Coordinates of C-alpha atoms and ligand atoms in Angstrom, one line a residue:
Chain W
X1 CA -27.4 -226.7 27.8
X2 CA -28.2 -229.5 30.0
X3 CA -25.1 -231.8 31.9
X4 CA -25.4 -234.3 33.7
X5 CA -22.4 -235.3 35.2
X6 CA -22.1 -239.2 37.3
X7 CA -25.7 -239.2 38.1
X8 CA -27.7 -241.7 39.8
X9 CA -31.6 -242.1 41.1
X10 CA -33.0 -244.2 43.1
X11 CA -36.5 -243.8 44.6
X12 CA -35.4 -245.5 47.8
X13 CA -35.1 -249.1 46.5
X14 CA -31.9 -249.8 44.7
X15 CA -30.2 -247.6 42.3
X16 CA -32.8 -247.4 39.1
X17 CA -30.1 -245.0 36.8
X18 CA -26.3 -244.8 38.0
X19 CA -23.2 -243.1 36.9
X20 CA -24.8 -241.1 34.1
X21 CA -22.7 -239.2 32.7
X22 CA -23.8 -237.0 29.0
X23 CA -24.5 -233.5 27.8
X24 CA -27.7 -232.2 25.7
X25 CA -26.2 -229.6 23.2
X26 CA -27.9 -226.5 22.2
X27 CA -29.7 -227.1 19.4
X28 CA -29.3 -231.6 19.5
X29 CA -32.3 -233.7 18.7
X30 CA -31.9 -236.8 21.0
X31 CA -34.0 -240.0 21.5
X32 CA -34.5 -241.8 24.4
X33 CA -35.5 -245.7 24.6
X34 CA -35.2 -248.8 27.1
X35 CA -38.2 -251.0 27.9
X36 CA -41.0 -249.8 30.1
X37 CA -39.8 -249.2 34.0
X38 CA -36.2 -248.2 32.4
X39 CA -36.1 -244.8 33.8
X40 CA -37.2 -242.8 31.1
X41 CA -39.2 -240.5 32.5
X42 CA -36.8 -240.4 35.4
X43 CA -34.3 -239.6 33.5
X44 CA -36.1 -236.4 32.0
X45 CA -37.4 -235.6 35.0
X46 CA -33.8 -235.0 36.5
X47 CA -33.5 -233.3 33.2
X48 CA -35.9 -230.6 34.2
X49 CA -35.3 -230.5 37.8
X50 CA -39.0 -232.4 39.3
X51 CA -36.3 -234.6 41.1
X52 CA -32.8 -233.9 42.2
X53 CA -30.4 -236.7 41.5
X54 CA -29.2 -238.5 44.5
X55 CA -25.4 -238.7 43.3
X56 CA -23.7 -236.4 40.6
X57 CA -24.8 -233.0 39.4
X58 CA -27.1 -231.7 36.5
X59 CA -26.7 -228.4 35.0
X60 CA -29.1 -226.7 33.2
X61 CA -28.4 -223.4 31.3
X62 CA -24.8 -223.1 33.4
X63 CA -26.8 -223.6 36.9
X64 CA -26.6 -226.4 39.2
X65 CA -30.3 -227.8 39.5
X66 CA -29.8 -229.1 43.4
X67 CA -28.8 -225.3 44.3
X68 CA -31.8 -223.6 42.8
X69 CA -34.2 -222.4 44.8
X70 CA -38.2 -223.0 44.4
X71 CA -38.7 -219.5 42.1
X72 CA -35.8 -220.2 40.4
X73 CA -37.1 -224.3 39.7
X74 CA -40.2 -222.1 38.3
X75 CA -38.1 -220.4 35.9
X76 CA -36.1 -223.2 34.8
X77 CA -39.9 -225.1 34.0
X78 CA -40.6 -222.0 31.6
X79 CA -37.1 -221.8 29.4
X80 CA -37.7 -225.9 29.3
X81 CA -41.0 -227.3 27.5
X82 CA -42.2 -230.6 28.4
X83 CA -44.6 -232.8 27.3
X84 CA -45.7 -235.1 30.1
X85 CA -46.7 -238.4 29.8
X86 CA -50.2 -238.6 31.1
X87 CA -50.3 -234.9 29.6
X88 CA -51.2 -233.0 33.0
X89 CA -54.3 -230.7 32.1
X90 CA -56.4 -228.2 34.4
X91 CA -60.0 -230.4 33.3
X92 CA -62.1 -227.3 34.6
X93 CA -60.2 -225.2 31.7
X94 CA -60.8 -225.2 27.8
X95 CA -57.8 -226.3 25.9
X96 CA -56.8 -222.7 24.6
X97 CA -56.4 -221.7 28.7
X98 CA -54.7 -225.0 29.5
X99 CA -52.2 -224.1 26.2
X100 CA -51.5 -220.4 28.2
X101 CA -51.3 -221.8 31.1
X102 CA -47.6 -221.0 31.2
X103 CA -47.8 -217.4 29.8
X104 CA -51.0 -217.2 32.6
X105 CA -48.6 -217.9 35.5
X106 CA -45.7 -216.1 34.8
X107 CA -48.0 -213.4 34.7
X108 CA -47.7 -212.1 30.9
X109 CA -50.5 -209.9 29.4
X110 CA -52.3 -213.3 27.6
X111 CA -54.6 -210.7 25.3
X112 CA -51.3 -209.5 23.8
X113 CA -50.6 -213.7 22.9
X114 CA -54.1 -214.2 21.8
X115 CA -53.1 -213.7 18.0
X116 CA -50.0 -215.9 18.9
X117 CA -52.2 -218.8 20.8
X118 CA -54.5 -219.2 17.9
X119 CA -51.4 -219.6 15.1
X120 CA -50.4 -222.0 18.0
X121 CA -53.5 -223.8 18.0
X122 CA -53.7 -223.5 14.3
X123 CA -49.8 -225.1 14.2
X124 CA -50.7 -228.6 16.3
X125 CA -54.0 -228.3 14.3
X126 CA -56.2 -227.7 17.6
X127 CA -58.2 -224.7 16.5
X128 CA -61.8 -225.9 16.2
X129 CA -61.1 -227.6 20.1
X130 CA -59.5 -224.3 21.7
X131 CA -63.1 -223.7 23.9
X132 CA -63.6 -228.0 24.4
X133 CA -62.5 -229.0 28.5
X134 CA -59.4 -231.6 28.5
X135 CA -61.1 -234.3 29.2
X136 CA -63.1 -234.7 25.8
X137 CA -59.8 -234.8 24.0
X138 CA -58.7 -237.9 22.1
X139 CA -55.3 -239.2 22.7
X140 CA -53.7 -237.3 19.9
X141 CA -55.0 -234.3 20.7
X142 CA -54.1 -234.2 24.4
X143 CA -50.6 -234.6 23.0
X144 CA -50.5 -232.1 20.4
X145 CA -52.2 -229.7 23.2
X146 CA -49.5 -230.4 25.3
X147 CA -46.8 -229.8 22.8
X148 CA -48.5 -226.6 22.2
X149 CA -48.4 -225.8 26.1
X150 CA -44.5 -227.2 25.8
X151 CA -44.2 -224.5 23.6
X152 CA -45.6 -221.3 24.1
X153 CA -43.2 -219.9 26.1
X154 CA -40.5 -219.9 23.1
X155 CA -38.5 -222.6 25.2
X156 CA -34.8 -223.3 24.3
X157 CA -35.3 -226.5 25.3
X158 CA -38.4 -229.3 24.6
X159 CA -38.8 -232.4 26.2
X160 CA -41.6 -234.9 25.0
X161 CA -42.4 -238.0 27.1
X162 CA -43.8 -240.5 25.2
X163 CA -45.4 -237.8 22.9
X164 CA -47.1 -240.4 20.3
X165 CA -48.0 -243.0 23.0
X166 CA -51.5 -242.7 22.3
X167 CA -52.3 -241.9 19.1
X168 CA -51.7 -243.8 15.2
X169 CA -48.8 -243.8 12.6
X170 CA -50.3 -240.8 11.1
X171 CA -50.5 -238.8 13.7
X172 CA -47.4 -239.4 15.2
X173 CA -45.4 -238.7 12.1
X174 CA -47.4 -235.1 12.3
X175 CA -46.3 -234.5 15.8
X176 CA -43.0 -235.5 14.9
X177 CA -42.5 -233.1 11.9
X178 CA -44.0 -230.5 14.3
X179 CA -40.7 -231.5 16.5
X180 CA -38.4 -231.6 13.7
X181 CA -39.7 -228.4 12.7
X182 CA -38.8 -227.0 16.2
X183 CA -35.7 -228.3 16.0
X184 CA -34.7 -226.3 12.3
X185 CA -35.8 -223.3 14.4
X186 CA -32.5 -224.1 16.8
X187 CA -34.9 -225.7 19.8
X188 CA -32.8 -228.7 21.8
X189 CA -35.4 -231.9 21.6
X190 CA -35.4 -234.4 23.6
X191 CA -38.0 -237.2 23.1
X192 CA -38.8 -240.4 25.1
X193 CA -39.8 -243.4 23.4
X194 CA -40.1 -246.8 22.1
X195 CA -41.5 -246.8 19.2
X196 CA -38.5 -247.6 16.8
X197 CA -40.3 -246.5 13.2
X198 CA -40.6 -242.8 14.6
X199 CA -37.0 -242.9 15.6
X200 CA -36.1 -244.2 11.9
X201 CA -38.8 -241.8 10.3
X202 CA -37.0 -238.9 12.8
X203 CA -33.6 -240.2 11.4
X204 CA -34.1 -238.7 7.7
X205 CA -34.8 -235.8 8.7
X206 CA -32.6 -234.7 10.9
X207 CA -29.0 -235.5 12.7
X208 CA -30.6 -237.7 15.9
X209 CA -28.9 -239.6 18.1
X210 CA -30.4 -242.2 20.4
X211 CA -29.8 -242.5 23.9
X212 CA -30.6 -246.0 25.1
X213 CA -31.1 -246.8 29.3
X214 CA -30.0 -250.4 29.7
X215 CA -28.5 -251.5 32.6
X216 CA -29.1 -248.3 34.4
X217 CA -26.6 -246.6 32.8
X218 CA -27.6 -244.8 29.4
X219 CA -25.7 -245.6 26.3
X220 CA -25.5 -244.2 23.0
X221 CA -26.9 -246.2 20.2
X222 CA -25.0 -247.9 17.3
X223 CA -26.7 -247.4 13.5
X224 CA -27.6 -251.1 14.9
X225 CA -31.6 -249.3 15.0
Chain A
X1 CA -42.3 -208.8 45.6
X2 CA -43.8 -206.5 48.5
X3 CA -45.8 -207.6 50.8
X4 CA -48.2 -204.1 50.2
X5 CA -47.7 -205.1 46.7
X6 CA -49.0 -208.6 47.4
X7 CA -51.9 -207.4 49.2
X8 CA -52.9 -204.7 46.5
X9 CA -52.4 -207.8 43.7
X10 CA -55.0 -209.5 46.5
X11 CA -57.5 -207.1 46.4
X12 CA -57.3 -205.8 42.8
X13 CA -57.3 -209.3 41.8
X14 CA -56.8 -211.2 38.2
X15 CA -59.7 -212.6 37.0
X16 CA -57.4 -215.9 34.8
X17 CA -55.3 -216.3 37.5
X18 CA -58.5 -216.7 39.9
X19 CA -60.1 -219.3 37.4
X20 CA -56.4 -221.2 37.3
X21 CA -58.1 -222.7 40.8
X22 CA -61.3 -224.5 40.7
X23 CA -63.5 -222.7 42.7
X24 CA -64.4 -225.3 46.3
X25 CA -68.5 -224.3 46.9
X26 CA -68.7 -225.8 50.4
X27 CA -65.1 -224.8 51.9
X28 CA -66.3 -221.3 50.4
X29 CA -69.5 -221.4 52.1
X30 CA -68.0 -222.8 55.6
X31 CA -65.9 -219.9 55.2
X32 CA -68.6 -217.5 54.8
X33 CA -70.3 -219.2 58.3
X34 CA -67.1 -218.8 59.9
X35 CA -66.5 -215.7 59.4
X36 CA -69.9 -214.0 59.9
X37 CA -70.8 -215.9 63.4
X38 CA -67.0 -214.7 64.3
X39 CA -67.7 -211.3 63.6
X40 CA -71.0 -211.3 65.4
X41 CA -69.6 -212.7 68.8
X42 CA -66.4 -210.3 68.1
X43 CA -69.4 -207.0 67.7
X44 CA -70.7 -208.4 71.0
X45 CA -67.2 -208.7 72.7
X46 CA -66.4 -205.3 71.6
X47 CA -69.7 -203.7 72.9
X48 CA -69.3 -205.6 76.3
X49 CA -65.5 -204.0 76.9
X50 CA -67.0 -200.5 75.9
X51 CA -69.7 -200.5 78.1
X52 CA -68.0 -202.0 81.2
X53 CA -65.1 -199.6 79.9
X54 CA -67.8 -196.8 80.4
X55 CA -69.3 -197.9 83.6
X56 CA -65.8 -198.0 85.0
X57 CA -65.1 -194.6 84.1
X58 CA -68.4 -193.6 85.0
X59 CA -68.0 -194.8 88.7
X60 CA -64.3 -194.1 88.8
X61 CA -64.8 -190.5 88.3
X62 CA -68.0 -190.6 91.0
X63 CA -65.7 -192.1 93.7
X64 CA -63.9 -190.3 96.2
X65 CA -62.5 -187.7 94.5
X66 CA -64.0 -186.3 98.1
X67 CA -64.1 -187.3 101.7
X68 CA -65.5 -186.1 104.7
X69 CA -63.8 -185.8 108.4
X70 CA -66.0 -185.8 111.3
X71 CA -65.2 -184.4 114.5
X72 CA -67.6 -185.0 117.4
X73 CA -65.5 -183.8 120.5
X74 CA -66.7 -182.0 123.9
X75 CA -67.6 -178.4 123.3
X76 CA -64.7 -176.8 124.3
X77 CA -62.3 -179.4 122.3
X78 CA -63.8 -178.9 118.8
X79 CA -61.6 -176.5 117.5
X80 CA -58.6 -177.6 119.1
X81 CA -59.5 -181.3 117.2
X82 CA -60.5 -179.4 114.0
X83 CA -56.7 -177.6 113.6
X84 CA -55.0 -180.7 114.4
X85 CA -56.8 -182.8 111.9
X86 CA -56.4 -180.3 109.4
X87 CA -52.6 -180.1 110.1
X88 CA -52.5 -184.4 109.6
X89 CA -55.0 -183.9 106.3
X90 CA -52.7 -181.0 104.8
X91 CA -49.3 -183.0 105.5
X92 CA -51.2 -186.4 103.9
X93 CA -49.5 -187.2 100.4
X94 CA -52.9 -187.4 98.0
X95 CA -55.0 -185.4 99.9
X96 CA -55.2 -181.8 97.4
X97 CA -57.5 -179.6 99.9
X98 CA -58.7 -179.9 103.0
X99 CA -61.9 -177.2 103.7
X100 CA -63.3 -176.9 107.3
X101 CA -67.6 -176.3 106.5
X102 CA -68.7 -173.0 107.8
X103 CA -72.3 -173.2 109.6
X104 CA -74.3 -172.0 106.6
X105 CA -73.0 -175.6 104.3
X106 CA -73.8 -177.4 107.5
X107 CA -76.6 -176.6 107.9
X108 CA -77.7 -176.9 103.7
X109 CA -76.4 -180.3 104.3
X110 CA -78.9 -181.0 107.4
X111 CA -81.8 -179.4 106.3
X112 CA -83.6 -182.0 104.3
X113 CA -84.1 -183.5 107.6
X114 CA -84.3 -181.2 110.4
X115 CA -85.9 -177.9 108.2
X116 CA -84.4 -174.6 107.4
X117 CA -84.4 -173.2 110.7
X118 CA -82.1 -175.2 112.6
X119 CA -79.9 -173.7 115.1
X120 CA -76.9 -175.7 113.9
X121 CA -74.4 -173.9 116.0
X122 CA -76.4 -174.5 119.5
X123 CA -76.4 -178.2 118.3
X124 CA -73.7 -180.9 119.1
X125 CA -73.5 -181.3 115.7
X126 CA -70.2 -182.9 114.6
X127 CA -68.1 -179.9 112.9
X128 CA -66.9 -181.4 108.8
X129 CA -63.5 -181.1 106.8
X130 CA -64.4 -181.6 103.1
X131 CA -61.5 -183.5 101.8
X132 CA -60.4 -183.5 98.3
X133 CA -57.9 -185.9 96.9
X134 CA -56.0 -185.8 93.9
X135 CA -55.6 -188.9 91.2
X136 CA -53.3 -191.2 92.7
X137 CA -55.6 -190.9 96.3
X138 CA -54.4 -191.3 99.7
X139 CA -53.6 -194.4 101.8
X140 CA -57.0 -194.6 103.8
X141 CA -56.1 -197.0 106.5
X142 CA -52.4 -194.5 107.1
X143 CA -55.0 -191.2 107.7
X144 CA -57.1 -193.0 109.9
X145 CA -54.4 -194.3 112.3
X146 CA -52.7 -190.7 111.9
X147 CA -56.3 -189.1 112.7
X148 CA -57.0 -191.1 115.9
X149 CA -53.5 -190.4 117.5
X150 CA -54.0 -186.3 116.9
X151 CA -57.4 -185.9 116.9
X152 CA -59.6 -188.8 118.7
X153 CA -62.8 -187.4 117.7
X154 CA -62.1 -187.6 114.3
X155 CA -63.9 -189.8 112.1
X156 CA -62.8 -190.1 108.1
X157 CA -65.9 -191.2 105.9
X158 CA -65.2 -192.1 102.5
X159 CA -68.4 -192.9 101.8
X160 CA -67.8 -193.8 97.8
X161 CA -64.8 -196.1 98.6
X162 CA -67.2 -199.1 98.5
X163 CA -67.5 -198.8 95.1
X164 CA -63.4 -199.9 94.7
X165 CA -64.2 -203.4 94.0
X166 CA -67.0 -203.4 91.6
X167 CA -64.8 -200.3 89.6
X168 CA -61.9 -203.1 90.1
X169 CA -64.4 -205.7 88.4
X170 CA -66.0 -203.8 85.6
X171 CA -62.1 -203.2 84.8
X172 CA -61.7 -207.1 84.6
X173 CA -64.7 -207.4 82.7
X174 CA -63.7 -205.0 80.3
X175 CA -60.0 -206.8 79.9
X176 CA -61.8 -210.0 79.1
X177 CA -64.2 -208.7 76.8
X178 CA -60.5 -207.5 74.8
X179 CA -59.3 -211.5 75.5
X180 CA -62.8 -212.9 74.1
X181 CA -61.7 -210.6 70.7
X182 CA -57.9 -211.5 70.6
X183 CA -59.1 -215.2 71.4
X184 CA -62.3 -214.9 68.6
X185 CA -59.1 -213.6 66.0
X186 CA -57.5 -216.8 67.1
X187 CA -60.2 -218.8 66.3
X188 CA -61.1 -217.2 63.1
X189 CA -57.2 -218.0 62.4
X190 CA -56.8 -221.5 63.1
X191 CA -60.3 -222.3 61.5
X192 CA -59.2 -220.3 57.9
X193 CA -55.9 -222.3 58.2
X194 CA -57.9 -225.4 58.5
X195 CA -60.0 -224.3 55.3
X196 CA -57.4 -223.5 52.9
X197 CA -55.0 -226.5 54.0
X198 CA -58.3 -228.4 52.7
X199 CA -58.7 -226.6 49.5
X200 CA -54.9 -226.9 49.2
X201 CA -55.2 -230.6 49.4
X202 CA -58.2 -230.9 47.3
X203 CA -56.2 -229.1 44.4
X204 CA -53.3 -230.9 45.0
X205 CA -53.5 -231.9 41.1
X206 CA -54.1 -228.7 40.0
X207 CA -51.0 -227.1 42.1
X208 CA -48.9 -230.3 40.3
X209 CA -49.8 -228.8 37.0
X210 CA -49.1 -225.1 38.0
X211 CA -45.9 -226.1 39.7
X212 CA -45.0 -228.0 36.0
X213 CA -45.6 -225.1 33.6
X214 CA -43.8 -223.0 36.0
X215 CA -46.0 -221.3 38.3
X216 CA -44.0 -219.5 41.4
X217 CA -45.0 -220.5 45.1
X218 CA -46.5 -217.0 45.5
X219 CA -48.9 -217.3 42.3
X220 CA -50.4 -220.5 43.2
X221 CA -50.9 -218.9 47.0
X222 CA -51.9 -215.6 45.9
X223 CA -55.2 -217.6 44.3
X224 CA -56.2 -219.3 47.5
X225 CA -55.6 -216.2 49.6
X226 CA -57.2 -214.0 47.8
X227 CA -60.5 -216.0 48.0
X228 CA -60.1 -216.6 51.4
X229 CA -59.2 -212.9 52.6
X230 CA -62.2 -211.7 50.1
X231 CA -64.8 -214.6 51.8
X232 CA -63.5 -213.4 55.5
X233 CA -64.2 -209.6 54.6
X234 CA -67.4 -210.5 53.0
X235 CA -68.9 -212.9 56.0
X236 CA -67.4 -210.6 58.5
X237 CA -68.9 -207.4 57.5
X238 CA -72.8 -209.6 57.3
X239 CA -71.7 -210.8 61.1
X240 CA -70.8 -207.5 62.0
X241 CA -73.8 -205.5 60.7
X242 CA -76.3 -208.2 62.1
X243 CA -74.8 -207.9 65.8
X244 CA -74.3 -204.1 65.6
X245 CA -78.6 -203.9 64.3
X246 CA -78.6 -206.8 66.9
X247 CA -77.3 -204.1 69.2
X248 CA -79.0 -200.9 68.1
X249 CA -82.7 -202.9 68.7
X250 CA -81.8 -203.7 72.5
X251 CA -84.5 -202.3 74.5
X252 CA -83.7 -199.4 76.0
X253 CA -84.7 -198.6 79.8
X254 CA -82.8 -195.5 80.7
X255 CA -81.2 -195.6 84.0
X256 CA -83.1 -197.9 85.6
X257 CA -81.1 -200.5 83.4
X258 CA -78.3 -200.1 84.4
X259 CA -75.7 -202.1 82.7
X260 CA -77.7 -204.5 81.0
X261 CA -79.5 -201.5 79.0
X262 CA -75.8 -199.7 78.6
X263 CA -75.0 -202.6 76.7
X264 CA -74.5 -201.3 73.8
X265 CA -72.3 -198.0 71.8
X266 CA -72.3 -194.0 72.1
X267 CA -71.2 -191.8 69.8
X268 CA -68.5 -192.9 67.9
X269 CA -68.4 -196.3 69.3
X270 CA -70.7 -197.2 66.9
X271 CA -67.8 -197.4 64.5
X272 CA -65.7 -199.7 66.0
X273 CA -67.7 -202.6 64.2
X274 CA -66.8 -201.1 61.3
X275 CA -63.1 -202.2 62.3
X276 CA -64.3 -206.3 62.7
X277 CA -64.4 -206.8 58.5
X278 CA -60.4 -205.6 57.4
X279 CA -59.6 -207.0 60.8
X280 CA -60.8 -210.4 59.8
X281 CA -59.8 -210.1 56.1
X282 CA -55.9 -209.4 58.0
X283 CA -56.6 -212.0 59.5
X284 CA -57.3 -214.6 56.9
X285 CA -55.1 -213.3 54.6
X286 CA -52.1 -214.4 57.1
X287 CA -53.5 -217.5 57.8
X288 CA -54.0 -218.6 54.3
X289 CA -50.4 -217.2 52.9
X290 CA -49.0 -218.9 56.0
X291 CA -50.9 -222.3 55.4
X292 CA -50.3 -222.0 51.3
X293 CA -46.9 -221.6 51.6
X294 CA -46.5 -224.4 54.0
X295 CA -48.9 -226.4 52.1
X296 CA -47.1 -226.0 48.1
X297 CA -44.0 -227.0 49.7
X298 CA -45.1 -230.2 51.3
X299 CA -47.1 -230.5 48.0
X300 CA -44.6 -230.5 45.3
Ligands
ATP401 N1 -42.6 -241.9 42.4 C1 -42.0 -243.2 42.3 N2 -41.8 -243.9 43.4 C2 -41.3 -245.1 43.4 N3 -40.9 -245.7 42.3 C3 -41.2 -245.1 41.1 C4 -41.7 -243.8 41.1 N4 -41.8 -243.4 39.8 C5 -41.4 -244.4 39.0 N5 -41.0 -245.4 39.8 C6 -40.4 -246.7 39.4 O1 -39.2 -246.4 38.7 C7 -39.1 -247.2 37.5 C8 -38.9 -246.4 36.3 O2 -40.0 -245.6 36.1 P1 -40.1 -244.6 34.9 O3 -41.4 -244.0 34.9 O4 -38.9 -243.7 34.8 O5 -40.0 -245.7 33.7 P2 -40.1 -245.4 32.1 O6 -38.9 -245.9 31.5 O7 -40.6 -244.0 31.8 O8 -41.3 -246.4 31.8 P3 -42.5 -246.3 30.7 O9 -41.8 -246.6 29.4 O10 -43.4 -247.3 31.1 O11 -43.0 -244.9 30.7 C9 -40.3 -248.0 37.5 O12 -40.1 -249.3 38.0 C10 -41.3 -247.3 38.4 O13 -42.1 -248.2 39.0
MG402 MG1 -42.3 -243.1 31.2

């Protein structure tokens, strides 16, 4: 699904992630930790082509990610869901429009999704804030909006950055078994983070593995978490 | 997808996809401004060309389309002189006709000064060769010299010929009035580029987010173009109709006016302002695609 073959990064410093080499299966459930300024996000953003490696070659869905073309980097964006970090809303648009956004620019008939959108909404438990702007959001729900916007395009593949960065134990165990649940339906998930409990809490529920950056290279973890 | 396509998707437009972009109140206005004072120096541009256009043709059509030959020669010489300038005239490339004036036009040609009763033909009166030439005309200074060498008492008068340089200037005028609109289209153009290369920048955020959930180059442009094309149609067509009532109010003075009065359209001239509006909306919806499309990729 996604390949990465020998690839390094560096933002034009030193090399931050070198001679990765690992492949995202269909259908996987990977975590990925390493301290803060590891690479994480890096890492994911090579994943879903906002930067092009600067040695080795990714592959996503068969097609080299350096040879695509700007339209065909938009269509990669909409067959991979991601949940950014610092979430990434339109503020001058309710949270329902900000959740369409993707059906809204790959210009799909959003009346025909509006049943769809509200089960959405409904799902990541957003429904009484579908007309509220972005910026009154708490934490948690600027990340389940986000996961909602990660998925409304059916994605095969969703990557969450640091989805429970913000909000309590509760909540992230929620927006976990929202990802789990993804998963069952035969979604790839890839998820950034630290927090060790949601990787152990992820663990019994389904088969993940943990990827772990150290040394800017990225590792696979032992049962050592 | 088509560029007619892209144009139509303009136009009809897409209500979400418009609200996508925040709308920008003071580029929006500027553009408005812009646009309008262009298309009111552009009516005035266009209504200068016509009517220097018109007094051009006007005066062109006037001017020697006919000549006159004199021949003032001894008594006995006239006729002699008369057959050997029409011989020069009738071998002259230009010249169509060349028609000696019997005694009766003669003398309808004199009488506002000397009365009906004239005896023209006891007079020395100079005997006259009505000369018509075609379109192209005939090289003045060449029939002269040829006159004086076969017939020394002729004299060619082309009386209207003085009119040549201010025909040649009217042309000039009209030519820069056409330069002033070409060089107003310009402006209009590298003024709309400047706009929506700051509304780009000023959404550079929002353009991030579209370019994240997968928005294509031409979606994100379409949004800024579309506002921009409809702003230019809309300012133009208030700058157009105030110059062309602007226009239609000039005093008028008749003739006596001359071209300051004729400043203004006939007939169907008066649509050509209707032209300025889809002119400048062509206009700005080139300069905006142009500018967006350079702009998303420097962008993201
Ligand atoms: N655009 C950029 N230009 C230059 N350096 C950058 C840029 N983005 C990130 N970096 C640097 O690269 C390193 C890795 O950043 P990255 O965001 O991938 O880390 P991370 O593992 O996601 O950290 P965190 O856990 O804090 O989110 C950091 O040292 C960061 O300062
Ligand atoms: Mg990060």
């Amino acid at each position: 699904m996604i390949e990465l073959s020998d690839v390094s990064y560096s933002y034009g410093g030193g090399e931050l992630l070198s001679g990765i080499s690992l492949t995202l299966a269909p259908g996987s459930f990977h975590f990925l930790t390493g301290p803060s300024g590891a690479g994480k996000t890096t890492f994911l953003k090579l994943c879903y082509g906002d930067l092009l490696a600067t040695a080795g070659r990714v592959t996503a869905f068969g097609q080299d990610v350096r040879g695509l073309a700007r339209d065909e980097i938009a269509r990669l964006r909409r067959r991979i869901g991601v949940v950014h970090q610092d979430c990434r809303f339109l503020d001058h648009l309710p949270v329902a429009e900000n959740v369409a956004l993707p059906l809204i620019v790959s210009g799909r008939d959003t009346a025909g999704e509006a049943a769809n959108l509200a089960d959405l909404l409904g799902w990541v438990g957003l429904s009484d804030q579908a007309g509220a702007l972005p910026p009154s959001l708490s934490g948690g729900e600027r990340q389940r909006a986000a996961l909602a916007r990660a998925v409304i395009m059916a994605p095969e593949v969703v990557i969450a950055d640091e989805p429970t960065g913000n909000i309590d134990w509760e909540m992230s165990l929620r927006l976990l078994s929202l990802l789990v649940e993804l998963n069952k339906m035969g979604k790839t998930i890839v998820i950034a983070t630290h927090d060790l409990n949601l990787i152990r809490s992820a663990k019994q529920q389904v088969a993940a593995r943990v990827l772990r950056i150290r040394n800017r290279g990225v590792q696979l973890a032992g049962a050592d978490l | 997808m088509s560029l007619g396509g892209d144009i139509v998707a303009v136009l009809r437009g897409d209500a979400q996809a418009d609200r996508v972009v925040p709308p920008t109140g003071f580029t929006a206005r500027l553009t408005l401004f812009t646009a309008a004072a262009m298309a009111f120096l552009a009516v005035f541009a266009l209504a200068l060309s016509l009517a220097t256009g018109r007094l051009a043709d006007r005066w062109g059509s006037e001017l020697a389309r006919s000549a006159t030959v004199r021949i003032s020669a001894p008594a006995g010489q006239v006729e002699a002189q008369v057959q050997a300038a029409l011989r020069v005239l009738r071998t002259t490339p230009g010249v169509t006709s060349a028609r000696v004036l019997d005694a009766a036009e003669q003398r309808a040609l004199l009488e506002p000064w000397f009365g009906p009763d004239l005896p023209i033909e006891s007079l020395p009166a100079p005997q006259l060769i009505d000369v018509v030439e075609d379109g192209r005309g005939y090289d003045a200074d060449g029939l002269r010299l040829r006159l004086t060498a076969e017939a020394p008492g002729a004299v060619l008068d082309d009386h209207t010929r003085w009119r040549r340089p201010l025909i040649r200037a009217a042309d000039r005028l009209r030519a820069l009035g056409v330069v002033s609109i070409l060089l107003i289209a310009g402006a209009t153009a590298a003024m709309i580029t400047l706009a929506a290369q700051a509304a780009l920048a000023a959404n550079a955020q929002v353009i991030g987010v579209l370019r994240l959930v997968g928005a294509r180059d031409v979606y994100i442009a379409r949004a800024f173009v579309r506002r921009f094309t409809l702003r230019a149609l809309v300012g133009a067509a208030a700058g157009a109709a105030l110059a062309t009532a602007a226009i239609a109010i000039l005093p008028r003075a008749g003739d006596a006016g001359g071209f300051l009065t004729g400043l203004g359209f006939q007939g169907w001239h008066w649509l050509w302002p209707l032209a300025i509006p889809p002119l400048a909306a062509v206009v700005a919806f080139w300069a905006t695609r142009l500018a967006a499309f350079r702009s998303l990729r420097e962008l993201t």
